[in-house]
Amino acid sequence: MKKMMALLLAGMMIFGCAGTAFAKEINVTVDGKTVEFTDAKPYVDENGRTMVPLRPVADAIGIHVEWDRRTKTAVFSDTYDPGIEGFGYDIDGNQVYGRIVYMSLSFQVGEPEVEMFGRVKKDSGETTMIADRFRMDTKPVVKDGRTYAPLRYMVQSFGYDVGWDNETKTVTAENNRIR
């Protein structure tokens, strides 16, 4: 009986591992081009969010990224010349329309809040600082020495539409910025 139980458990372990080994990898495309993740792979977290190593995605959409080791914060930024049409909120909470000429987004490991800062150039030529803070339904993490955050929040903040193809397990990001 003990041998039968041992064989049964061994079989369950082998088949359990095989299912994991053959699980389909998550792919990410930006404007139709596959993002290469060489040493860390995207995964879906316990909240159902696709978490990605941040630098390869930032490189794919052409934005600058800095890492503050002290605060464990990743800051993404981009300048736009002549700017992209959009709006933001000034320090008093008023909506400001114009051309966004600078945008930055900050993710801090373990924190669900994201901070956005930018500059909007109005038709009058005046530039106004904008800021916003919003809460995600998950938190950035460090896993295997890489910082992961939810893809959707990052790319949407920089003017991309996000889609999901469940059949191919592919996240798509398409530029929708108006120049």
Coordinates of C-alpha atoms in Angstrom, one line a residue:
M1 CA 0.0 0.0 0.0
K2 CA 2.9 2.4 0.8
K3 CA 4.5 1.7 -2.5
M4 CA 1.2 2.4 -4.3
M5 CA 0.8 5.7 -2.4
A6 CA 4.4 6.7 -3.2
L7 CA 3.9 5.9 -6.9
L8 CA 0.7 7.9 -7.0
L9 CA 2.3 10.9 -5.3
A10 CA 5.3 10.7 -7.6
G11 CA 3.0 10.6 -10.7
M12 CA 1.1 13.6 -9.4
M13 CA 4.3 15.6 -8.9
I14 CA 5.6 14.7 -12.4
F15 CA 2.4 15.6 -14.2
G16 CA 1.9 18.7 -12.0
C17 CA 5.4 20.0 -13.0
A18 CA 4.8 19.1 -16.7
G19 CA 1.7 21.4 -16.7
T20 CA 3.7 24.3 -15.4
A21 CA 6.6 23.7 -17.7
F22 CA 4.3 23.8 -20.7
A23 CA 2.3 26.9 -19.6
K24 CA 2.2 29.5 -22.3
E25 CA 4.5 32.4 -21.8
I26 CA 3.1 36.0 -21.8
N27 CA 4.2 38.0 -24.8
V28 CA 4.2 41.8 -25.1
T29 CA 4.1 43.8 -28.4
V30 CA 4.5 47.5 -28.8
D31 CA 3.2 48.9 -32.1
G32 CA 3.3 45.4 -33.5
K33 CA 6.9 44.6 -32.5
T34 CA 7.6 41.9 -29.9
V35 CA 9.3 43.2 -26.7
E36 CA 12.3 41.0 -25.8
F37 CA 12.6 40.0 -22.1
T38 CA 16.0 38.4 -21.8
D39 CA 16.5 37.8 -18.1
A40 CA 13.1 38.3 -16.5
K41 CA 9.7 37.4 -17.9
P42 CA 6.2 39.0 -17.5
Y43 CA 3.7 37.2 -15.3
V44 CA 0.2 37.6 -14.0
D45 CA 0.0 38.5 -10.3
E46 CA -2.6 37.5 -7.7
N47 CA -4.8 40.6 -8.8
G48 CA -4.9 39.4 -12.4
R49 CA -2.6 42.2 -13.6
T50 CA 0.2 41.5 -16.1
M51 CA 3.4 42.5 -14.4
V52 CA 6.4 43.3 -16.6
P53 CA 10.1 44.1 -16.0
L54 CA 9.9 47.9 -16.6
R55 CA 13.1 48.8 -18.5
P56 CA 12.4 46.7 -21.7
V57 CA 9.0 48.2 -22.0
A58 CA 10.3 51.7 -21.4
D59 CA 12.9 51.1 -24.1
A60 CA 10.2 49.8 -26.5
I61 CA 8.1 52.9 -26.2
G62 CA 11.0 55.2 -26.2
I63 CA 10.9 56.8 -22.8
H64 CA 13.6 57.5 -20.3
V65 CA 13.8 55.5 -17.1
E66 CA 15.7 56.2 -13.9
W67 CA 15.9 54.0 -10.8
D68 CA 16.2 55.6 -7.3
R69 CA 17.7 52.8 -5.2
R70 CA 17.2 54.7 -1.9
T71 CA 13.4 55.1 -2.3
K72 CA 13.0 52.1 -4.6
T73 CA 11.2 54.3 -7.1
A74 CA 11.2 54.0 -10.9
V75 CA 10.7 57.3 -12.7
F76 CA 9.7 57.3 -16.4
S77 CA 9.8 60.5 -18.4
D78 CA 9.4 61.8 -22.0
T79 CA 9.5 65.1 -23.7
Y80 CA 7.4 65.9 -26.7
D81 CA 8.3 68.4 -29.4
P82 CA 6.1 70.1 -30.4
G83 CA 3.9 68.4 -27.9
I84 CA 0.9 66.1 -27.9
E85 CA -2.7 67.3 -27.5
G86 CA -4.0 66.6 -24.0
F87 CA -4.9 67.9 -20.6
G88 CA -4.0 67.6 -17.0
Y89 CA -4.8 69.2 -13.7
D90 CA -2.9 72.1 -12.2
I91 CA -2.0 72.4 -8.5
D92 CA -5.4 73.9 -7.7
G93 CA -7.2 71.0 -9.4
N94 CA -8.2 72.9 -12.5
Q95 CA -8.2 71.1 -15.8
V96 CA -5.6 72.5 -18.2
Y97 CA -5.8 72.0 -21.9
G98 CA -3.0 72.4 -24.4
R99 CA 0.0 70.4 -25.7
I100 CA 1.8 68.1 -23.3
V101 CA 5.5 68.9 -23.7
Y102 CA 6.7 66.8 -20.7
M103 CA 5.4 63.8 -18.8
S104 CA 6.8 61.7 -15.9
L105 CA 5.4 58.8 -14.1
S106 CA 6.7 57.3 -10.8
F107 CA 6.2 53.8 -9.4
Q108 CA 7.4 53.0 -5.9
V109 CA 7.9 49.4 -5.0
G110 CA 5.3 48.2 -2.6
E111 CA 3.1 51.2 -3.0
P112 CA -0.2 51.2 -5.0
E113 CA -0.2 54.9 -5.8
V114 CA 1.4 56.3 -9.0
E115 CA 2.4 59.9 -9.4
M116 CA 2.3 61.8 -12.7
F117 CA 3.8 65.2 -13.4
G118 CA 4.0 67.1 -16.6
R119 CA 4.0 70.4 -18.4
V120 CA 1.2 71.6 -20.7
K121 CA 1.8 74.4 -23.1
K122 CA -1.4 76.4 -23.7
D123 CA -2.3 78.2 -27.0
S124 CA -1.2 81.4 -25.3
G125 CA 2.4 80.0 -25.1
E126 CA 2.2 79.8 -21.3
T127 CA 3.4 76.6 -19.7
T128 CA 1.6 75.1 -16.7
M129 CA 2.7 72.3 -14.4
I130 CA 0.2 69.5 -14.1
A131 CA 0.1 66.7 -11.5
D132 CA -2.0 63.7 -10.7
R133 CA -1.9 60.8 -8.4
F134 CA -3.9 57.6 -8.8
R135 CA -4.3 54.3 -7.1
M136 CA -3.6 51.0 -8.9
D137 CA -5.3 47.7 -7.9
T138 CA -1.8 46.1 -7.4
K139 CA 1.7 47.1 -6.3
P140 CA 5.0 47.2 -8.1
V141 CA 7.4 44.5 -6.8
V142 CA 11.0 43.5 -7.0
K143 CA 11.3 39.9 -8.2
D144 CA 14.5 38.1 -9.0
G145 CA 16.4 41.4 -8.9
R146 CA 14.1 43.2 -11.4
T147 CA 11.4 45.8 -10.8
Y148 CA 8.0 44.8 -12.0
A149 CA 4.9 46.9 -12.4
P150 CA 1.6 46.6 -14.2
L151 CA 2.1 47.2 -17.9
R152 CA -1.3 48.9 -18.4
Y153 CA -0.7 51.9 -16.1
M154 CA 2.7 52.7 -17.5
V155 CA 1.9 52.6 -21.2
Q156 CA -1.5 54.2 -21.0
S157 CA 0.0 57.1 -19.2
F158 CA 2.3 57.7 -22.2
G159 CA -0.5 57.6 -24.8
Y160 CA -0.9 53.9 -25.7
D161 CA -4.0 51.8 -26.0
V162 CA -3.7 48.4 -24.3
G163 CA -5.2 45.1 -25.4
W164 CA -5.1 41.4 -24.4
D165 CA -5.3 38.4 -26.7
N166 CA -6.2 35.5 -24.4
E167 CA -5.5 32.8 -27.1
T168 CA -1.9 33.8 -27.7
K169 CA -1.3 35.3 -24.1
T170 CA -0.2 38.6 -25.8
V171 CA -0.5 42.1 -24.4
T172 CA -0.6 44.7 -27.2
A173 CA 0.3 48.4 -26.8
E174 CA -0.5 50.7 -29.7
N175 CA 0.5 54.3 -29.8
N176 CA -2.6 56.6 -29.9
R177 CA -0.9 59.9 -29.4
I178 CA -2.0 62.8 -31.5
R179 CA 0.9 64.7 -32.9

